[in-house]
mmCIF file of C-alpha atoms in Angstrom:
data_model
loop_
_atom_site.group_PDB
_atom_site.id
_atom_site.type_symbol
_atom_site.label_atom_id
_atom_site.label_comp_id
_atom_site.label_asym_id
_atom_site.label_seq_id
_atom_site.Cartn_x
_atom_site.Cartn_y
_atom_site.Cartn_z
ATOM 1 C CA ASP N 1 0.000 0.000 0.000
ATOM 2 C CA GLY N 2 1.190 3.494 -0.821
ATOM 3 C CA GLY N 3 1.649 5.993 1.938
ATOM 4 C CA ILE N 4 3.916 8.086 4.094
ATOM 5 C CA THR N 5 5.910 6.616 6.936
ATOM 6 C CA GLN N 6 7.314 8.722 9.735
ATOM 7 C CA SER N 7 9.712 7.427 12.344
ATOM 8 C CA PRO N 8 10.141 7.321 15.213
ATOM 9 C CA LYS N 9 6.613 7.904 16.525
ATOM 10 C CA TYR N 10 7.943 9.071 19.908
ATOM 11 C CA LEU N 11 11.358 10.540 20.577
ATOM 12 C CA PHE N 12 13.002 11.984 23.675
ATOM 13 C CA ARG N 13 16.000 14.242 23.447
ATOM 14 C CA LYS N 14 18.257 15.945 25.918
ATOM 15 C CA GLU N 15 18.818 19.664 25.567
ATOM 16 C CA GLY N 16 21.728 20.463 23.294
ATOM 17 C CA GLN N 17 21.350 17.352 21.129
ATOM 18 C CA ASN N 18 20.429 17.261 17.466
ATOM 19 C CA VAL N 19 17.782 14.763 16.399
ATOM 20 C CA THR N 20 16.666 13.611 12.956
ATOM 21 C CA LEU N 21 13.085 12.646 12.098
ATOM 22 C CA SER N 22 12.572 10.338 9.161
ATOM 23 C CA CYS N 23 9.908 10.699 6.467
ATOM 24 C CA GLU N 24 9.584 8.259 3.560
ATOM 25 C CA GLN N 25 6.869 8.132 0.891
ATOM 26 C CA ASN N 26 6.167 5.600 -1.851
ATOM 27 C CA LEU N 27 3.469 7.632 -3.586
ATOM 28 C CA ASN N 28 5.866 8.953 -6.229
ATOM 29 C CA HIS N 29 5.019 12.489 -5.149
ATOM 30 C CA ASP N 30 7.272 15.360 -6.124
ATOM 31 C CA ALA N 31 6.488 17.708 -3.234
ATOM 32 C CA MET N 32 7.161 17.014 0.455
ATOM 33 C CA TYR N 33 6.568 19.114 3.554
ATOM 34 C CA TRP N 34 7.322 19.320 7.269
ATOM 35 C CA TYR N 35 4.850 20.911 9.666
ATOM 36 C CA ARG N 36 4.987 21.540 13.377
ATOM 37 C CA GLN N 37 1.871 21.337 15.531
ATOM 38 C CA ASP N 38 1.706 22.615 19.109
ATOM 39 C CA PRO N 39 -1.180 21.868 21.497
ATOM 40 C CA GLY N 40 -4.271 23.838 20.583
ATOM 41 C CA GLN N 41 -2.586 25.363 17.550
ATOM 42 C CA GLY N 42 -2.763 24.782 13.850
ATOM 43 C CA LEU N 43 -0.057 23.640 11.497
ATOM 44 C CA ARG N 44 3.033 25.732 10.938
ATOM 45 C CA LEU N 45 5.190 25.027 7.900
ATOM 46 C CA ILE N 46 8.865 24.396 8.628
ATOM 47 C CA TYR N 47 10.338 23.443 5.246
ATOM 48 C CA TYR N 48 9.063 22.160 1.936
ATOM 49 C CA SER N 49 10.584 20.673 -1.174
ATOM 50 C CA GLN N 50 9.045 20.704 -4.628
ATOM 51 C CA ILE N 51 11.733 18.598 -6.298
ATOM 52 C CA VAL N 52 14.784 16.528 -5.481
ATOM 53 C CA ASN N 53 17.842 18.519 -4.376
ATOM 54 C CA ASP N 54 15.793 21.639 -3.774
ATOM 55 C CA PHE N 55 13.916 22.917 -0.721
ATOM 56 C CA GLN N 56 12.542 26.184 0.650
ATOM 57 C CA LYS N 57 12.091 27.604 4.124
ATOM 58 C CA GLY N 58 8.609 27.785 5.495
ATOM 59 C CA ASP N 59 7.311 30.082 8.201
ATOM 60 C CA ILE N 60 9.382 28.714 11.113
ATOM 61 C CA ALA N 61 12.608 27.289 9.627
ATOM 62 C CA GLU N 62 15.010 28.615 12.274
ATOM 63 C CA GLY N 63 16.673 25.807 14.223
ATOM 64 C CA TYR N 64 15.725 23.152 11.654
ATOM 65 C CA SER N 65 17.444 21.670 8.607
ATOM 66 C CA VAL N 66 16.350 19.315 5.834
ATOM 67 C CA SER N 67 17.739 17.458 2.837
ATOM 68 C CA ARG N 68 16.107 16.002 -0.264
ATOM 69 C CA GLU N 69 18.639 13.665 -1.861
ATOM 70 C CA LYS N 70 16.003 11.178 -2.975
ATOM 71 C CA LYS N 71 12.437 11.668 -4.166
ATOM 72 C CA GLU N 72 11.129 9.272 -1.530
ATOM 73 C CA SER N 73 12.868 10.773 1.489
ATOM 74 C CA PHE N 74 12.734 14.144 3.274
ATOM 75 C CA PRO N 75 14.400 13.922 6.714
ATOM 76 C CA LEU N 76 14.123 16.775 9.203
ATOM 77 C CA THR N 77 16.881 17.576 11.688
ATOM 78 C CA VAL N 78 15.917 19.484 14.809
ATOM 79 C CA THR N 79 19.102 21.188 15.897
ATOM 80 C CA SER N 80 20.178 22.423 19.308
ATOM 81 C CA ALA N 81 19.525 25.945 18.008
ATOM 82 C CA GLN N 82 15.777 25.325 18.089
ATOM 83 C CA LYS N 83 14.716 27.008 21.330
ATOM 84 C CA ASN N 84 11.480 25.142 21.966
ATOM 85 C CA PRO N 85 11.551 21.863 20.035
ATOM 86 C CA THR N 86 8.967 19.888 22.018
ATOM 87 C CA ALA N 87 6.080 19.440 19.565
ATOM 88 C CA PHE N 88 4.240 17.090 17.230
ATOM 89 C CA TYR N 89 5.878 16.959 13.799
ATOM 90 C CA LEU N 90 3.949 16.049 10.668
ATOM 91 C CA CYS N 91 5.373 15.134 7.291
ATOM 92 C CA ALA N 92 3.245 15.343 4.146
ATOM 93 C CA SER N 93 3.576 14.899 0.410
ATOM 94 C CA SER N 94 1.608 15.921 -2.657
ATOM 95 C CA ARG N 95 1.689 15.309 -6.387
ATOM 96 C CA SER N 96 1.933 19.044 -6.996
ATOM 97 C CA THR N 97 2.451 22.050 -4.789
ATOM 98 C CA SER N 98 -1.203 23.100 -4.554
ATOM 99 C CA GLY N 99 -2.635 19.613 -4.637
ATOM 100 C CA GLU N 100 -4.058 17.408 -1.956
ATOM 101 C CA LEU N 101 -1.651 16.646 0.889
ATOM 102 C CA PHE N 102 -1.153 13.147 2.243
ATOM 103 C CA PHE N 103 0.078 13.086 5.825
ATOM 104 C CA GLY N 104 2.141 10.678 7.870
ATOM 105 C CA GLU N 105 1.076 9.656 11.365
ATOM 106 C CA GLY N 106 3.382 12.156 13.028
ATOM 107 C CA SER N 107 6.389 12.106 15.357
ATOM 108 C CA ARG N 108 6.151 13.444 18.889
ATOM 109 C CA LEU N 109 9.424 14.955 20.096
ATOM 110 C CA THR N 110 9.932 15.716 23.770
ATOM 111 C CA VAL N 111 12.984 17.542 25.047
ATOM 112 C CA LEU N 112 13.927 16.603 28.589
ATOM 113 C CA GLY F 1 -1.511 37.839 2.078
ATOM 114 C CA GLU F 2 -3.119 34.466 2.403
ATOM 115 C CA ASP F 3 -5.061 33.800 5.580
ATOM 116 C CA VAL F 4 -7.565 31.129 6.567
ATOM 117 C CA GLU F 5 -9.672 31.559 9.697
ATOM 118 C CA GLN F 6 -11.810 29.099 11.622
ATOM 119 C CA SER F 7 -13.656 29.177 14.907
ATOM 120 C CA LEU F 8 -11.728 27.240 17.548
ATOM 121 C CA PHE F 9 -14.363 25.050 19.150
ATOM 122 C CA LEU F 10 -17.763 23.495 18.446
ATOM 123 C CA SER F 11 -19.814 21.293 20.747
ATOM 124 C CA VAL F 12 -22.862 19.345 19.533
ATOM 125 C CA ARG F 13 -25.063 16.527 20.769
ATOM 126 C CA GLU F 14 -24.913 13.119 19.150
ATOM 127 C CA GLY F 15 -27.417 12.918 16.303
ATOM 128 C CA ASP F 16 -27.455 16.672 15.668
ATOM 129 C CA SER F 17 -25.874 18.335 12.643
ATOM 130 C CA SER F 18 -22.510 20.072 12.977
ATOM 131 C CA VAL F 19 -21.519 23.060 10.890
ATOM 132 C CA ILE F 20 -17.880 24.122 10.832
ATOM 133 C CA ASN F 21 -17.109 27.425 9.161
ATOM 134 C CA CYS F 22 -14.016 28.798 7.479
ATOM 135 C CA THR F 23 -13.147 32.073 5.764
ATOM 136 C CA TYR F 24 -10.270 32.622 3.383
ATOM 137 C CA THR F 25 -8.784 35.673 1.769
ATOM 138 C CA ASP F 26 -7.369 34.698 -1.602
ATOM 139 C CA SER F 27 -9.947 34.760 -4.373
ATOM 140 C CA SER F 28 -7.623 32.880 -6.721
ATOM 141 C CA SER F 29 -7.975 29.644 -4.748
ATOM 142 C CA THR F 30 -8.460 26.650 -7.010
ATOM 143 C CA TYR F 31 -9.350 23.964 -4.467
ATOM 144 C CA LEU F 32 -10.587 24.145 -0.894
ATOM 145 C CA TYR F 33 -10.057 21.186 1.396
ATOM 146 C CA TRP F 34 -11.381 19.791 4.672
ATOM 147 C CA TYR F 35 -9.074 17.587 6.743
ATOM 148 C CA LYS F 36 -9.808 15.625 9.932
ATOM 149 C CA GLN F 37 -7.258 14.939 12.660
ATOM 150 C CA GLU F 38 -7.928 12.409 15.390
ATOM 151 C CA PRO F 39 -5.895 12.593 18.624
ATOM 152 C CA GLY F 40 -2.216 11.750 18.173
ATOM 153 C CA ALA F 41 -2.561 11.075 14.452
ATOM 154 C CA GLY F 42 -1.894 12.749 11.137
ATOM 155 C CA LEU F 43 -4.456 14.576 9.035
ATOM 156 C CA GLN F 44 -6.784 12.731 6.714
ATOM 157 C CA LEU F 45 -8.505 14.344 3.761
ATOM 158 C CA LEU F 46 -12.276 14.332 4.264
ATOM 159 C CA THR F 47 -13.419 16.107 1.159
ATOM 160 C CA TYR F 48 -12.580 18.955 -1.166
ATOM 161 C CA ILE F 49 -14.398 21.324 -3.497
ATOM 162 C CA PHE F 50 -13.239 22.951 -6.676
ATOM 163 C CA SER F 51 -13.564 26.721 -6.638
ATOM 164 C CA ASN F 52 -16.119 26.826 -9.456
ATOM 165 C CA MET F 53 -18.572 24.699 -7.467
ATOM 166 C CA ASP F 54 -21.128 25.893 -4.912
ATOM 167 C CA MET F 55 -21.842 22.665 -3.143
ATOM 168 C CA LYS F 56 -20.579 19.120 -2.824
ATOM 169 C CA GLN F 57 -22.263 16.282 -0.973
ATOM 170 C CA ASP F 58 -20.606 13.058 0.085
ATOM 171 C CA GLN F 59 -22.740 10.830 2.327
ATOM 172 C CA ARG F 60 -23.034 12.671 5.674
ATOM 173 C CA LEU F 61 -20.791 15.521 4.561
ATOM 174 C CA THR F 62 -21.952 18.634 2.730
ATOM 175 C CA VAL F 63 -19.538 21.359 1.690
ATOM 176 C CA LEU F 64 -20.883 24.790 0.805
ATOM 177 C CA LEU F 65 -18.757 27.420 -0.895
ATOM 178 C CA ASN F 66 -19.725 31.094 -1.104
ATOM 179 C CA LYS F 67 -17.055 32.530 -3.341
ATOM 180 C CA LYS F 68 -18.363 36.073 -3.121
ATOM 181 C CA ASP F 69 -17.950 36.100 0.664
ATOM 182 C CA LYS F 70 -14.936 33.737 0.612
ATOM 183 C CA HIS F 71 -16.750 31.474 3.041
ATOM 184 C CA LEU F 72 -16.532 27.700 3.218
ATOM 185 C CA SER F 73 -18.537 25.435 5.488
ATOM 186 C CA LEU F 74 -18.598 21.744 6.329
ATOM 187 C CA ARG F 75 -21.856 20.226 7.523
ATOM 188 C CA ILE F 76 -21.812 16.810 9.167
ATOM 189 C CA ALA F 77 -25.268 15.261 9.372
ATOM 190 C CA ASP F 78 -26.213 12.915 12.225
ATOM 191 C CA THR F 79 -22.989 13.640 14.102
ATOM 192 C CA GLN F 80 -21.536 10.655 15.939
ATOM 193 C CA THR F 81 -19.038 10.426 18.817
ATOM 194 C CA GLY F 82 -16.494 9.117 16.311
ATOM 195 C CA ASP F 83 -16.666 12.481 14.551
ATOM 196 C CA SER F 84 -14.980 14.142 17.553
ATOM 197 C CA ALA F 85 -11.709 15.472 16.160
ATOM 198 C CA ILE F 86 -9.991 18.609 14.919
ATOM 199 C CA TYR F 87 -11.147 19.798 11.498
ATOM 200 C CA PHE F 88 -8.888 21.906 9.320
ATOM 201 C CA CYS F 89 -9.830 23.806 6.217
ATOM 202 C CA ALA F 90 -7.150 24.647 3.671
ATOM 203 C CA GLU F 91 -7.007 26.626 0.473
ATOM 204 C CA GLY F 92 -4.944 25.679 -2.530
ATOM 205 C CA ILE F 93 -3.812 28.214 -5.071
ATOM 206 C CA TYR F 94 -2.316 26.918 -8.299
ATOM 207 C CA GLY F 95 1.454 26.671 -7.987
ATOM 208 C CA ASN F 96 1.515 27.509 -4.277
ATOM 209 C CA LYS F 97 1.532 25.445 -1.123
ATOM 210 C CA LEU F 98 -1.686 24.889 0.814
ATOM 211 C CA VAL F 99 -2.616 27.392 3.516
ATOM 212 C CA PHE F 100 -4.282 25.873 6.581
ATOM 213 C CA GLY F 101 -6.604 27.329 9.162
ATOM 214 C CA ALA F 102 -5.862 26.825 12.869
ATOM 215 C CA GLY F 103 -8.413 24.021 13.139
ATOM 216 C CA THR F 104 -11.809 23.643 14.816
ATOM 217 C CA ILE F 105 -12.138 21.199 17.713
ATOM 218 C CA LEU F 106 -15.436 19.314 17.390
ATOM 219 C CA ARG F 107 -16.716 17.723 20.573
ATOM 220 C CA VAL F 108 -19.702 15.394 20.308
ATOM 221 C CA LYS F 109 -21.646 14.792 23.510
ATOM 222 C CA SER F 110 -23.534 11.518 23.902
#
């Protein structure tokens, strides 16, 4: 079955550590996205990529980094520069930039 | 700029109809979407409407679009406890990424 897989589902990190969240899709979609969701808030776009080897900053890119070396994969690194990283992170993909988004099940990151 | 607004919370009794409203600002939207998010999960597409349509019905779901007022609504008939979730509307403009509202929490009381 086609879909988006995020891992890990839960992750704990000590302050000062970098952590990488995985996102893989087998839908053959060109565009991929990372969103952050905080309790009681909507989705905020971190980074997005419309094509392999290219990506753009979203609304809250500071303290995060991404890569897009393969069409199927769009990992997100939460760096120690991110001041408040505890959140629910959602990865999504779409056939085209303005098309329907397909979401993964999310990764919950907690900084201890 | 682009902005999508939704009311934050809606509470209904089981069996009643729910109406979730959304306003958007960009008149060049091509598609408008409704997503559902259950606790601790990702978002799932419920339905969408093309911008040249006024209404779309899909079983218990009815989407109404008033393009003049830039108003979108989602009606859920015979609301069930399993409909309790966060509902997001989003607008899609050709060539641009989707813009999401902050989400409406629907609570269904039995």
